[in-house]
């Protein structure tokens, strides 16, 4: 118990000496694609949606890599909408 209190006091002291926090966000996204398989029904639709989102993300990366004034199409999928702030 005493060790925890000392650690908290040390952390508070270190934070008071350093710069003020700026804030931010952290996005963790699983980018594993859905390989071709022989699923049917809802699972097949989910696989297609995952691959469509990954394709949209690839197109955003390509657009960002080009030095043109064309803005990437972030509205093509939910994934790219989520990542828009991080990518632009």
N, CA, C and O atoms as a CHARMM CRD file, in Angstrom:
* protein
*
  352
    1    1 UNK  N      0.83400  -1.19200   0.00000 PROA 1      0.00000
    2    1 UNK  CA     0.00000   0.00000   0.00000 PROA 1      0.00000
    3    1 UNK  C      0.87300   1.24700   0.00000 PROA 1      0.00000
    4    1 UNK  O      0.63000   2.19100  -0.75200 PROA 1      0.00000
    5    2 UNK  N      1.88900   1.23800   0.84900 PROA 2      0.00000
    6    2 UNK  CA     2.76900   2.40100   0.95200 PROA 2      0.00000
    7    2 UNK  C      3.53600   2.64100  -0.34900 PROA 2      0.00000
    8    2 UNK  O      3.78300   3.78500  -0.73200 PROA 2      0.00000
    9    3 UNK  N      3.91000   1.54400  -1.02700 PROA 3      0.00000
   10    3 UNK  CA     4.61900   1.65300  -2.30300 PROA 3      0.00000
   11    3 UNK  C      3.76300   2.30700  -3.37500 PROA 3      0.00000
   12    3 UNK  O      4.25300   3.08800  -4.19000 PROA 3      0.00000
   13    4 UNK  N      2.47500   1.97500  -3.36200 PROA 4      0.00000
   14    4 UNK  CA     1.55800   2.56000  -4.34900 PROA 4      0.00000
   15    4 UNK  C      1.42000   4.05800  -4.12500 PROA 4      0.00000
   16    4 UNK  O      1.42600   4.83700  -5.07700 PROA 4      0.00000
   17    5 UNK  N      1.29700   4.45700  -2.86800 PROA 5      0.00000
   18    5 UNK  CA     1.16800   5.88100  -2.55300 PROA 5      0.00000
   19    5 UNK  C      2.42500   6.63500  -2.96600 PROA 5      0.00000
   20    5 UNK  O      2.33900   7.74500  -3.49100 PROA 5      0.00000
   21    6 UNK  N      3.60100   6.03600  -2.73100 PROA 6      0.00000
   22    6 UNK  CA     4.85900   6.68400  -3.13200 PROA 6      0.00000
   23    6 UNK  C      4.93200   6.80500  -4.65700 PROA 6      0.00000
   24    6 UNK  O      5.35400   7.83700  -5.18000 PROA 6      0.00000
   25    7 UNK  N      4.52200   5.75600  -5.36500 PROA 7      0.00000
   26    7 UNK  CA     4.54000   5.79800  -6.82500 PROA 7      0.00000
   27    7 UNK  C      3.59400   6.87200  -7.35400 PROA 7      0.00000
   28    7 UNK  O      3.93000   7.58000  -8.30300 PROA 7      0.00000
   29    8 UNK  N      2.41300   6.99900  -6.74800 PROA 8      0.00000
   30    8 UNK  CA     1.46900   8.03300  -7.16500 PROA 8      0.00000
   31    8 UNK  C      2.02500   9.42400  -6.90400 PROA 8      0.00000
   32    8 UNK  O      1.84900  10.32700  -7.72200 PROA 8      0.00000
   33    9 UNK  N      2.70000   9.60400  -5.76100 PROA 9      0.00000
   34    9 UNK  CA     3.30000  10.89600  -5.44000 PROA 9      0.00000
   35    9 UNK  C      4.42400  11.21400  -6.41600 PROA 9      0.00000
   36    9 UNK  O      4.54200  12.35000  -6.87500 PROA 9      0.00000
   37   10 UNK  N      5.25200  10.22400  -6.73900 PROA 10     0.00000
   38   10 UNK  CA     6.34000  10.42800  -7.69700 PROA 10     0.00000
   39   10 UNK  C      5.80000  10.78100  -9.07800 PROA 10     0.00000
   40   10 UNK  O      6.34300  11.65300  -9.75700 PROA 10     0.00000
   41   11 UNK  N      4.73300  10.10500  -9.49000 PROA 11     0.00000
   42   11 UNK  CA     4.12500  10.38900 -10.78400 PROA 11     0.00000
   43   11 UNK  C      3.55300  11.80600 -10.81800 PROA 11     0.00000
   44   11 UNK  O      3.73300  12.52400 -11.80200 PROA 11     0.00000
   45   12 UNK  N      2.87700  12.20400  -9.76600 PROA 12     0.00000
   46   12 UNK  CA     2.31000  13.56100  -9.71100 PROA 12     0.00000
   47   12 UNK  C      3.40600  14.60700  -9.78500 PROA 12     0.00000
   48   12 UNK  O      3.25900  15.62100 -10.46700 PROA 12     0.00000
   49   13 UNK  N      4.50200  14.36500  -9.08400 PROA 13     0.00000
   50   13 UNK  CA     5.62300  15.30200  -9.09600 PROA 13     0.00000
   51   13 UNK  C      6.24200  15.39000 -10.49300 PROA 13     0.00000
   52   13 UNK  O      6.53400  16.48300 -10.97900 PROA 13     0.00000
   53   14 UNK  N      6.43800  14.24500 -11.13100 PROA 14     0.00000
   54   14 UNK  CA     7.02800  14.22600 -12.47200 PROA 14     0.00000
   55   14 UNK  C      6.11600  14.92900 -13.47600 PROA 14     0.00000
   56   14 UNK  O      6.59700  15.63800 -14.36000 PROA 14     0.00000
   57   15 UNK  N      4.82500  14.73800 -13.34500 PROA 15     0.00000
   58   15 UNK  CA     3.88600  15.37500 -14.27000 PROA 15     0.00000
   59   15 UNK  C      3.83100  16.87700 -14.05900 PROA 15     0.00000
   60   15 UNK  O      3.62300  17.62300 -15.01600 PROA 15     0.00000
   61   16 UNK  N      4.01000  17.33400 -12.83500 PROA 16     0.00000
   62   16 UNK  CA     3.97600  18.77000 -12.57700 PROA 16     0.00000
   63   16 UNK  C      5.22000  19.47000 -13.12500 PROA 16     0.00000
   64   16 UNK  O      5.17000  20.65900 -13.44100 PROA 16     0.00000
   65   17 UNK  N      6.33100  18.74600 -13.23900 PROA 17     0.00000
   66   17 UNK  CA     7.57100  19.33500 -13.76100 PROA 17     0.00000
   67   17 UNK  C      7.59500  19.37000 -15.28200 PROA 17     0.00000
   68   17 UNK  O      8.25700  20.23000 -15.86300 PROA 17     0.00000
   69   18 UNK  N      6.89200  18.45900 -15.93700 PROA 18     0.00000
   70   18 UNK  CA     6.95100  18.35400 -17.39100 PROA 18     0.00000
   71   18 UNK  C      5.95900  19.28100 -18.06300 PROA 18     0.00000
   72   18 UNK  O      5.21600  20.00700 -17.40300 PROA 18     0.00000
   73   19 UNK  N      5.96000  19.24600 -19.39600 PROA 19     0.00000
   74   19 UNK  CA     5.00000  20.06600 -20.14600 PROA 19     0.00000
   75   19 UNK  C      3.57300  19.56500 -19.93200 PROA 19     0.00000
   76   19 UNK  O      3.34300  18.40300 -19.59900 PROA 19     0.00000
   77   20 UNK  N      2.64200  20.46300 -20.13000 PROA 20     0.00000
   78   20 UNK  CA     1.24400  20.07000 -19.94500 PROA 20     0.00000
   79   20 UNK  C      0.83000  19.12200 -21.06900 PROA 20     0.00000
   80   20 UNK  O      1.28700  19.26800 -22.20300 PROA 20     0.00000
   81   21 UNK  N     -0.02600  18.15900 -20.76300 PROA 21     0.00000
   82   21 UNK  CA    -0.44600  17.20700 -21.79300 PROA 21     0.00000
   83   21 UNK  C     -1.27900  17.88800 -22.87100 PROA 21     0.00000
   84   21 UNK  O     -2.06300  18.79400 -22.58800 PROA 21     0.00000
   85   22 UNK  N     -1.09900  17.44200 -24.09900 PROA 22     0.00000
   86   22 UNK  CA    -1.81800  18.02800 -25.22200 PROA 22     0.00000
   87   22 UNK  C     -3.08700  17.25900 -25.57100 PROA 22     0.00000
   88   22 UNK  O     -4.00100  17.81400 -26.18100 PROA 22     0.00000
   89   23 UNK  N     -3.14900  16.01200 -25.19800 PROA 23     0.00000
   90   23 UNK  CA    -4.29500  15.19200 -25.56500 PROA 23     0.00000
   91   23 UNK  C     -3.99700  14.43600 -26.84100 PROA 23     0.00000
   92   23 UNK  O     -2.93500  14.60900 -27.43900 PROA 23     0.00000
   93   24 UNK  N     -4.90900  13.61700 -27.25000 PROA 24     0.00000
   94   24 UNK  CA    -4.72700  12.83800 -28.46500 PROA 24     0.00000
   95   24 UNK  C     -5.68600  11.67600 -28.51400 PROA 24     0.00000
   96   24 UNK  O     -6.60100  11.55800 -27.69900 PROA 24     0.00000
   97   25 UNK  N     -5.45900  10.83300 -29.47400 PROA 25     0.00000
   98   25 UNK  CA    -6.30600   9.65100 -29.61600 PROA 25     0.00000
   99   25 UNK  C     -5.46500   8.49800 -30.12900 PROA 25     0.00000
  100   25 UNK  O     -4.42600   8.69100 -30.75900 PROA 25     0.00000
  101   26 UNK  N     -5.93100   7.31700 -29.84900 PROA 26     0.00000
  102   26 UNK  CA    -5.26200   6.10300 -30.29400 PROA 26     0.00000
  103   26 UNK  C     -6.31100   5.20000 -30.91900 PROA 26     0.00000
  104   26 UNK  O     -7.30000   4.84700 -30.27700 PROA 26     0.00000
  105   27 UNK  N     -6.09200   4.83100 -32.16700 PROA 27     0.00000
  106   27 UNK  CA    -7.01200   3.95000 -32.86700 PROA 27     0.00000
  107   27 UNK  C     -6.32000   2.62400 -33.12300 PROA 27     0.00000
  108   27 UNK  O     -5.24500   2.59200 -33.72100 PROA 27     0.00000
  109   28 UNK  N     -6.91500   1.54300 -32.68300 PROA 28     0.00000
  110   28 UNK  CA    -6.41000   0.20200 -32.95100 PROA 28     0.00000
  111   28 UNK  C     -7.40200  -0.47900 -33.87500 PROA 28     0.00000
  112   28 UNK  O     -8.56100  -0.68900 -33.51600 PROA 28     0.00000
  113   29 UNK  N     -6.94000  -0.81800 -35.05900 PROA 29     0.00000
  114   29 UNK  CA    -7.82900  -1.39300 -36.05100 PROA 29     0.00000
  115   29 UNK  C     -7.19400  -2.65200 -36.61000 PROA 29     0.00000
  116   29 UNK  O     -6.02900  -2.64500 -37.00900 PROA 29     0.00000
  117   30 UNK  N     -7.95100  -3.71700 -36.63700 PROA 30     0.00000
  118   30 UNK  CA    -7.49700  -4.97700 -37.18800 PROA 30     0.00000
  119   30 UNK  C     -7.67700  -4.92300 -38.70300 PROA 30     0.00000
  120   30 UNK  O     -8.80200  -4.87100 -39.19900 PROA 30     0.00000
  121   31 UNK  N     -6.56500  -4.93700 -39.43000 PROA 31     0.00000
  122   31 UNK  CA    -6.62500  -4.80500 -40.88000 PROA 31     0.00000
  123   31 UNK  C     -6.49400  -6.13700 -41.60600 PROA 31     0.00000
  124   31 UNK  O     -6.12900  -6.16600 -42.78100 PROA 31     0.00000
  125   32 UNK  N     -6.78200  -7.21600 -40.93800 PROA 32     0.00000
  126   32 UNK  CA    -6.71700  -8.52500 -41.58400 PROA 32     0.00000
  127   32 UNK  C     -7.84700  -8.64100 -42.59900 PROA 32     0.00000
  128   32 UNK  O     -9.01300  -8.42100 -42.27300 PROA 32     0.00000
  129   33 UNK  N     -7.49400  -8.98300 -43.81100 PROA 33     0.00000
  130   33 UNK  CA    -8.49800  -9.13400 -44.85900 PROA 33     0.00000
  131   33 UNK  C     -9.19100 -10.47000 -44.76200 PROA 33     0.00000
  132   33 UNK  O     -8.71500 -11.39200 -44.09900 PROA 33     0.00000
  133   34 UNK  N    -10.29800 -10.56000 -45.41700 PROA 34     0.00000
  134   34 UNK  CA   -11.05400 -11.81300 -45.45400 PROA 34     0.00000
  135   34 UNK  C    -10.66900 -12.54000 -46.73400 PROA 34     0.00000
  136   34 UNK  O    -11.04500 -12.11700 -47.82700 PROA 34     0.00000
  137   35 UNK  N     -9.92700 -13.62400 -46.60400 PROA 35     0.00000
  138   35 UNK  CA    -9.51200 -14.40000 -47.76100 PROA 35     0.00000
  139   35 UNK  C    -10.71100 -15.04600 -48.43000 PROA 35     0.00000
  140   35 UNK  O    -11.77800 -15.21000 -47.83800 PROA 35     0.00000
  141   36 UNK  N    -10.49500 -15.40200 -49.67300 PROA 36     0.00000
  142   36 UNK  CA   -11.57100 -16.08100 -50.40500 PROA 36     0.00000
  143   36 UNK  C    -11.82600 -17.44300 -49.77400 PROA 36     0.00000
  144   36 UNK  O    -10.90000 -18.21800 -49.53600 PROA 36     0.00000
  145   37 UNK  N    -13.03300 -17.70300 -49.52200 PROA 37     0.00000
  146   37 UNK  CA   -13.41500 -19.01700 -49.00800 PROA 37     0.00000
  147   37 UNK  C    -14.81900 -19.35500 -49.52100 PROA 37     0.00000
  148   37 UNK  O    -15.40600 -18.60200 -50.29800 PROA 37     0.00000
  149   38 UNK  N    -15.32300 -20.45300 -49.09200 PROA 38     0.00000
  150   38 UNK  CA   -16.60800 -20.91800 -49.59000 PROA 38     0.00000
  151   38 UNK  C    -17.72600 -20.70300 -48.57600 PROA 38     0.00000
  152   38 UNK  O    -18.64700 -21.51300 -48.47200 PROA 38     0.00000
  153   39 UNK  N    -17.63500 -19.62000 -47.84100 PROA 39     0.00000
  154   39 UNK  CA   -18.71100 -19.31400 -46.90000 PROA 39     0.00000
  155   39 UNK  C    -19.93800 -18.85500 -47.67600 PROA 39     0.00000
  156   39 UNK  O    -19.85700 -18.47200 -48.84300 PROA 39     0.00000
  157   40 UNK  N    -21.04500 -18.90500 -47.00900 PROA 40     0.00000
  158   40 UNK  CA   -22.28500 -18.48700 -47.66200 PROA 40     0.00000
  159   40 UNK  C    -23.08700 -17.60400 -46.70900 PROA 40     0.00000
  160   40 UNK  O    -22.85700 -17.58900 -45.50000 PROA 40     0.00000
  161   41 UNK  N    -24.01400 -16.88500 -47.27900 PROA 41     0.00000
  162   41 UNK  CA   -24.93200 -16.08500 -46.47700 PROA 41     0.00000
  163   41 UNK  C    -24.28000 -14.87800 -45.84100 PROA 41     0.00000
  164   41 UNK  O    -23.51300 -14.15800 -46.48000 PROA 41     0.00000
  165   42 UNK  N    -24.59500 -14.66400 -44.57100 PROA 42     0.00000
  166   42 UNK  CA   -24.15200 -13.48000 -43.83300 PROA 42     0.00000
  167   42 UNK  C    -22.62600 -13.41000 -43.72700 PROA 42     0.00000
  168   42 UNK  O    -22.04800 -12.32900 -43.83700 PROA 42     0.00000
  169   43 UNK  N    -21.97500 -14.54900 -43.51600 PROA 43     0.00000
  170   43 UNK  CA   -20.51000 -14.55600 -43.38100 PROA 43     0.00000
  171   43 UNK  C    -19.84100 -14.13000 -44.68700 PROA 43     0.00000
  172   43 UNK  O    -18.80200 -13.46900 -44.66200 PROA 43     0.00000
  173   44 UNK  N    -20.41600 -14.49400 -45.80800 PROA 44     0.00000
  174   44 UNK  CA   -19.87500 -14.09600 -47.09900 PROA 44     0.00000
  175   44 UNK  C    -20.04000 -12.58300 -47.29900 PROA 44     0.00000
  176   44 UNK  O    -19.15000 -11.92500 -47.83900 PROA 44     0.00000
  177   45 UNK  N    -21.16800 -12.04400 -46.86600 PROA 45     0.00000
  178   45 UNK  CA   -21.39800 -10.60100 -46.96500 PROA 45     0.00000
  179   45 UNK  C    -20.41000  -9.83100 -46.08700 PROA 45     0.00000
  180   45 UNK  O    -19.90900  -8.78100 -46.48800 PROA 45     0.00000
  181   46 UNK  N    -20.13200 -10.35500 -44.89000 PROA 46     0.00000
  182   46 UNK  CA   -19.17000  -9.70900 -44.00400 PROA 46     0.00000
  183   46 UNK  C    -17.77800  -9.72000 -44.60800 PROA 46     0.00000
  184   46 UNK  O    -17.06300  -8.72000 -44.52900 PROA 46     0.00000
  185   47 UNK  N    -17.38400 -10.82500 -45.20600 PROA 47     0.00000
  186   47 UNK  CA   -16.08100 -10.91700 -45.86500 PROA 47     0.00000
  187   47 UNK  C    -15.97000  -9.90400 -46.99400 PROA 47     0.00000
  188   47 UNK  O    -14.94000  -9.24800 -47.15000 PROA 47     0.00000
  189   48 UNK  N    -17.02700  -9.77900 -47.77700 PROA 48     0.00000
  190   48 UNK  CA   -17.03100  -8.81300 -48.87600 PROA 48     0.00000
  191   48 UNK  C    -16.93800  -7.38400 -48.35600 PROA 48     0.00000
  192   48 UNK  O    -16.25400  -6.55500 -48.95500 PROA 48     0.00000
  193   49 UNK  N    -17.61400  -7.08600 -47.25500 PROA 49     0.00000
  194   49 UNK  CA   -17.57400  -5.73700 -46.67600 PROA 49     0.00000
  195   49 UNK  C    -16.17900  -5.40900 -46.14600 PROA 49     0.00000
  196   49 UNK  O    -15.70200  -4.28500 -46.30300 PROA 49     0.00000
  197   50 UNK  N    -15.52700  -6.38800 -45.52100 PROA 50     0.00000
  198   50 UNK  CA   -14.15700  -6.17600 -45.02100 PROA 50     0.00000
  199   50 UNK  C    -13.22100  -5.86500 -46.17900 PROA 50     0.00000
  200   50 UNK  O    -12.43300  -4.92200 -46.11500 PROA 50     0.00000
  201   51 UNK  N    -13.31100  -6.66300 -47.23700 PROA 51     0.00000
  202   51 UNK  CA   -12.43400  -6.44600 -48.38200 PROA 51     0.00000
  203   51 UNK  C    -12.71800  -5.11700 -49.07500 PROA 51     0.00000
  204   51 UNK  O    -11.79700  -4.47200 -49.57500 PROA 51     0.00000
  205   52 UNK  N    -13.97400  -4.70600 -49.10800 PROA 52     0.00000
  206   52 UNK  CA   -14.33300  -3.41400 -49.70300 PROA 52     0.00000
  207   52 UNK  C    -13.72300  -2.26800 -48.89100 PROA 52     0.00000
  208   52 UNK  O    -13.22500  -1.29800 -49.46300 PROA 52     0.00000
  209   53 UNK  N    -13.76000  -2.37900 -47.55800 PROA 53     0.00000
  210   53 UNK  CA   -13.17200  -1.34700 -46.70700 PROA 53     0.00000
  211   53 UNK  C    -11.66100  -1.27500 -46.88300 PROA 53     0.00000
  212   53 UNK  O    -11.08700  -0.18600 -46.91000 PROA 53     0.00000
  213   54 UNK  N    -11.01700  -2.43200 -47.00300 PROA 54     0.00000
  214   54 UNK  CA    -9.57000  -2.44400 -47.21500 PROA 54     0.00000
  215   54 UNK  C     -9.20000  -1.84900 -48.57000 PROA 54     0.00000
  216   54 UNK  O     -8.18300  -1.16700 -48.68700 PROA 54     0.00000
  217   55 UNK  N    -10.00700  -2.09800 -49.58400 PROA 55     0.00000
  218   55 UNK  CA    -9.77300  -1.49900 -50.89100 PROA 55     0.00000
  219   55 UNK  C     -9.91100   0.02200 -50.81600 PROA 55     0.00000
  220   55 UNK  O     -9.10500   0.74700 -51.40000 PROA 55     0.00000
  221   56 UNK  N    -10.92200   0.50600 -50.10500 PROA 56     0.00000
  222   56 UNK  CA   -11.10900   1.95400 -49.94500 PROA 56     0.00000
  223   56 UNK  C     -9.92400   2.57100 -49.20300 PROA 56     0.00000
  224   56 UNK  O     -9.47900   3.66600 -49.54600 PROA 56     0.00000
  225   57 UNK  N     -9.41300   1.87100 -48.18900 PROA 57     0.00000
  226   57 UNK  CA    -8.24600   2.36300 -47.45400 PROA 57     0.00000
  227   57 UNK  C     -7.02400   2.41700 -48.36800 PROA 57     0.00000
  228   57 UNK  O     -6.25900   3.38000 -48.32100 PROA 57     0.00000
  229   58 UNK  N     -6.83600   1.39900 -49.19000 PROA 58     0.00000
  230   58 UNK  CA    -5.72400   1.38700 -50.14200 PROA 58     0.00000
  231   58 UNK  C     -5.82200   2.58000 -51.09000 PROA 58     0.00000
  232   58 UNK  O     -4.81600   3.23000 -51.37700 PROA 58     0.00000
  233   59 UNK  N     -7.01900   2.86600 -51.57300 PROA 59     0.00000
  234   59 UNK  CA    -7.20000   3.99600 -52.48200 PROA 59     0.00000
  235   59 UNK  C     -6.91900   5.32900 -51.79000 PROA 59     0.00000
  236   59 UNK  O     -6.39500   6.25300 -52.41200 PROA 59     0.00000
  237   60 UNK  N     -7.26400   5.43100 -50.51100 PROA 60     0.00000
  238   60 UNK  CA    -6.93000   6.64500 -49.74900 PROA 60     0.00000
  239   60 UNK  C     -5.42200   6.79900 -49.63100 PROA 60     0.00000
  240   60 UNK  O     -4.89200   7.89700 -49.80300 PROA 60     0.00000
  241   61 UNK  N     -4.72500   5.69700 -49.33600 PROA 61     0.00000
  242   61 UNK  CA    -3.26600   5.74800 -49.24700 PROA 61     0.00000
  243   61 UNK  C     -2.65500   6.17000 -50.57600 PROA 61     0.00000
  244   61 UNK  O     -1.73300   6.98500 -50.60800 PROA 61     0.00000
  245   62 UNK  N     -3.16300   5.62200 -51.66200 PROA 62     0.00000
  246   62 UNK  CA    -2.64500   5.99400 -52.98700 PROA 62     0.00000
  247   62 UNK  C     -2.85800   7.47500 -53.26000 PROA 62     0.00000
  248   62 UNK  O     -1.96400   8.15700 -53.76100 PROA 62     0.00000
  249   63 UNK  N     -4.03200   7.96300 -52.93200 PROA 63     0.00000
  250   63 UNK  CA    -4.34000   9.37600 -53.16000 PROA 63     0.00000
  251   63 UNK  C     -3.45200  10.27600 -52.30500 PROA 63     0.00000
  252   63 UNK  O     -3.00300  11.32500 -52.76600 PROA 63     0.00000
  253   64 UNK  N     -3.19800   9.86900 -51.06700 PROA 64     0.00000
  254   64 UNK  CA    -2.33500  10.66100 -50.18800 PROA 64     0.00000
  255   64 UNK  C     -0.88500  10.63200 -50.65100 PROA 64     0.00000
  256   64 UNK  O     -0.15600  11.60800 -50.47000 PROA 64     0.00000
  257   65 UNK  N     -0.46000   9.51800 -51.24900 PROA 65     0.00000
  258   65 UNK  CA     0.92900   9.38700 -51.70000 PROA 65     0.00000
  259   65 UNK  C      1.20400  10.23700 -52.92800 PROA 65     0.00000
  260   65 UNK  O      2.33600  10.67100 -53.14200 PROA 65     0.00000
  261   66 UNK  N      0.19000  10.47600 -53.72600 PROA 66     0.00000
  262   66 UNK  CA     0.36300  11.31700 -54.91400 PROA 66     0.00000
  263   66 UNK  C      0.47500  12.76700 -54.47300 PROA 66     0.00000
  264   66 UNK  O     -0.11800  13.17300 -53.47400 PROA 66     0.00000
  265   67 UNK  N      1.23500  13.53100 -55.22100 PROA 67     0.00000
  266   67 UNK  CA     1.39900  14.94600 -54.86600 PROA 67     0.00000
  267   67 UNK  C      0.39200  15.81900 -55.60600 PROA 67     0.00000
  268   67 UNK  O      0.70900  16.94600 -55.98800 PROA 67     0.00000
  269   68 UNK  N     -0.80000  15.31500 -55.80700 PROA 68     0.00000
  270   68 UNK  CA    -1.84100  16.09300 -56.47900 PROA 68     0.00000
  271   68 UNK  C     -2.74000  16.75900 -55.44500 PROA 68     0.00000
  272   68 UNK  O     -2.66800  16.46800 -54.25100 PROA 68     0.00000
  273   69 UNK  N     -3.56700  17.63800 -55.92200 PROA 69     0.00000
  274   69 UNK  CA    -4.47900  18.36300 -55.03600 PROA 69     0.00000
  275   69 UNK  C     -5.79400  17.61600 -54.83700 PROA 69     0.00000
  276   69 UNK  O     -6.71000  18.13600 -54.20100 PROA 69     0.00000
  277   70 UNK  N     -5.89400  16.41500 -55.36800 PROA 70     0.00000
  278   70 UNK  CA    -7.11400  15.62800 -55.24300 PROA 70     0.00000
  279   70 UNK  C     -7.21200  15.07000 -53.82900 PROA 70     0.00000
  280   70 UNK  O     -6.29400  14.40900 -53.34300 PROA 70     0.00000
  281   71 UNK  N     -8.33000  15.34400 -53.18100 PROA 71     0.00000
  282   71 UNK  CA    -8.53400  14.88000 -51.80500 PROA 71     0.00000
  283   71 UNK  C     -8.97000  13.41700 -51.81600 PROA 71     0.00000
  284   71 UNK  O     -9.79600  13.02500 -52.64100 PROA 71     0.00000
  285   72 UNK  N     -8.42600  12.60900 -50.91000 PROA 72     0.00000
  286   72 UNK  CA    -8.83800  11.20400 -50.84200 PROA 72     0.00000
  287   72 UNK  C    -10.33000  11.06800 -50.54000 PROA 72     0.00000
  288   72 UNK  O    -10.92200  11.93300 -49.89500 PROA 72     0.00000
  289   73 UNK  N    -10.92600   9.98200 -51.00900 PROA 73     0.00000
  290   73 UNK  CA   -12.34700   9.73100 -50.79300 PROA 73     0.00000
  291   73 UNK  C    -12.52600   8.94500 -49.50400 PROA 73     0.00000
  292   73 UNK  O    -12.61200   7.71700 -49.51700 PROA 73     0.00000
  293   74 UNK  N    -12.58000   9.66600 -48.39400 PROA 74     0.00000
  294   74 UNK  CA   -12.72700   9.01500 -47.09900 PROA 74     0.00000
  295   74 UNK  C    -14.13400   8.48400 -46.86700 PROA 74     0.00000
  296   74 UNK  O    -14.33800   7.66800 -45.96800 PROA 74     0.00000
  297   75 UNK  N    -15.09900   8.92200 -47.64700 PROA 75     0.00000
  298   75 UNK  CA   -16.48900   8.51700 -47.43100 PROA 75     0.00000
  299   75 UNK  C    -16.83300   7.17500 -48.08300 PROA 75     0.00000
  300   75 UNK  O    -17.98500   6.74400 -48.04600 PROA 75     0.00000
  301   76 UNK  N    -15.84500   6.52200 -48.67100 PROA 76     0.00000
  302   76 UNK  CA   -16.12700   5.26200 -49.36500 PROA 76     0.00000
  303   76 UNK  C    -16.38100   4.08900 -48.42300 PROA 76     0.00000
  304   76 UNK  O    -16.96400   3.08700 -48.83900 PROA 76     0.00000
  305   77 UNK  N    -15.95800   4.19100 -47.16800 PROA 77     0.00000
  306   77 UNK  CA   -16.20000   3.09400 -46.22200 PROA 77     0.00000
  307   77 UNK  C    -16.19400   3.62300 -44.79500 PROA 77     0.00000
  308   77 UNK  O    -15.70600   4.72100 -44.52800 PROA 77     0.00000
  309   78 UNK  N    -16.74100   2.82800 -43.88800 PROA 78     0.00000
  310   78 UNK  CA   -16.73900   3.20800 -42.47600 PROA 78     0.00000
  311   78 UNK  C    -15.31200   3.29200 -41.94100 PROA 78     0.00000
  312   78 UNK  O    -14.99200   4.17100 -41.14200 PROA 78     0.00000
  313   79 UNK  N    -14.46100   2.37400 -42.38500 PROA 79     0.00000
  314   79 UNK  CA   -13.07200   2.34000 -41.93400 PROA 79     0.00000
  315   79 UNK  C    -12.34800   3.63500 -42.27600 PROA 79     0.00000
  316   79 UNK  O    -11.67300   4.21000 -41.42300 PROA 79     0.00000
  317   80 UNK  N    -12.48000   4.09600 -43.50600 PROA 80     0.00000
  318   80 UNK  CA   -11.78000   5.32000 -43.90300 PROA 80     0.00000
  319   80 UNK  C    -12.39600   6.55300 -43.24900 PROA 80     0.00000
  320   80 UNK  O    -11.70000   7.54300 -43.02100 PROA 80     0.00000
  321   81 UNK  N    -13.67400   6.50700 -42.94900 PROA 81     0.00000
  322   81 UNK  CA   -14.28200   7.62700 -42.20600 PROA 81     0.00000
  323   81 UNK  C    -13.69900   7.71700 -40.80400 PROA 81     0.00000
  324   81 UNK  O    -13.42100   8.81000 -40.31000 PROA 81     0.00000
  325   82 UNK  N    -13.51500   6.56600 -40.16200 PROA 82     0.00000
  326   82 UNK  CA   -12.94800   6.53800 -38.81100 PROA 82     0.00000
  327   82 UNK  C    -11.52000   7.06600 -38.83000 PROA 82     0.00000
  328   82 UNK  O    -11.11100   7.79300 -37.92400 PROA 82     0.00000
  329   83 UNK  N    -10.75900   6.70100 -39.86400 PROA 83     0.00000
  330   83 UNK  CA    -9.34400   7.05400 -39.93400 PROA 83     0.00000
  331   83 UNK  C     -9.07900   8.40700 -40.57400 PROA 83     0.00000
  332   83 UNK  O     -7.92200   8.81700 -40.66100 PROA 83     0.00000
  333   84 UNK  N    -10.09500   9.10700 -41.02100 PROA 84     0.00000
  334   84 UNK  CA    -9.89700  10.35800 -41.74100 PROA 84     0.00000
  335   84 UNK  C     -9.05500  11.37000 -40.96900 PROA 84     0.00000
  336   84 UNK  O     -8.13800  11.96700 -41.53300 PROA 84     0.00000
  337   85 UNK  N     -9.34900  11.56600 -39.70500 PROA 85     0.00000
  338   85 UNK  CA    -8.59500  12.54000 -38.91500 PROA 85     0.00000
  339   85 UNK  C     -7.13000  12.13600 -38.79300 PROA 85     0.00000
  340   85 UNK  O     -6.24600  12.99200 -38.79300 PROA 85     0.00000
  341   86 UNK  N     -6.87300  10.84400 -38.69000 PROA 86     0.00000
  342   86 UNK  CA    -5.50700  10.36500 -38.54000 PROA 86     0.00000
  343   86 UNK  C     -4.72200  10.42300 -39.84100 PROA 86     0.00000
  344   86 UNK  O     -3.50500  10.61000 -39.82200 PROA 86     0.00000
  345   87 UNK  N     -5.39500  10.26800 -40.95300 PROA 87     0.00000
  346   87 UNK  CA    -4.71800  10.22000 -42.24000 PROA 87     0.00000
  347   87 UNK  C     -4.56400  11.57700 -42.91700 PROA 87     0.00000
  348   87 UNK  O     -3.66300  11.75700 -43.73600 PROA 87     0.00000
  349   88 UNK  N     -5.40700  12.51100 -42.59600 PROA 88     0.00000
  350   88 UNK  CA    -5.33900  13.80500 -43.29300 PROA 88     0.00000
  351   88 UNK  C     -4.67600  14.87100 -42.47000 PROA 88     0.00000
  352   88 UNK  O     -4.54700  16.00900 -42.92200 PROA 88     0.00000
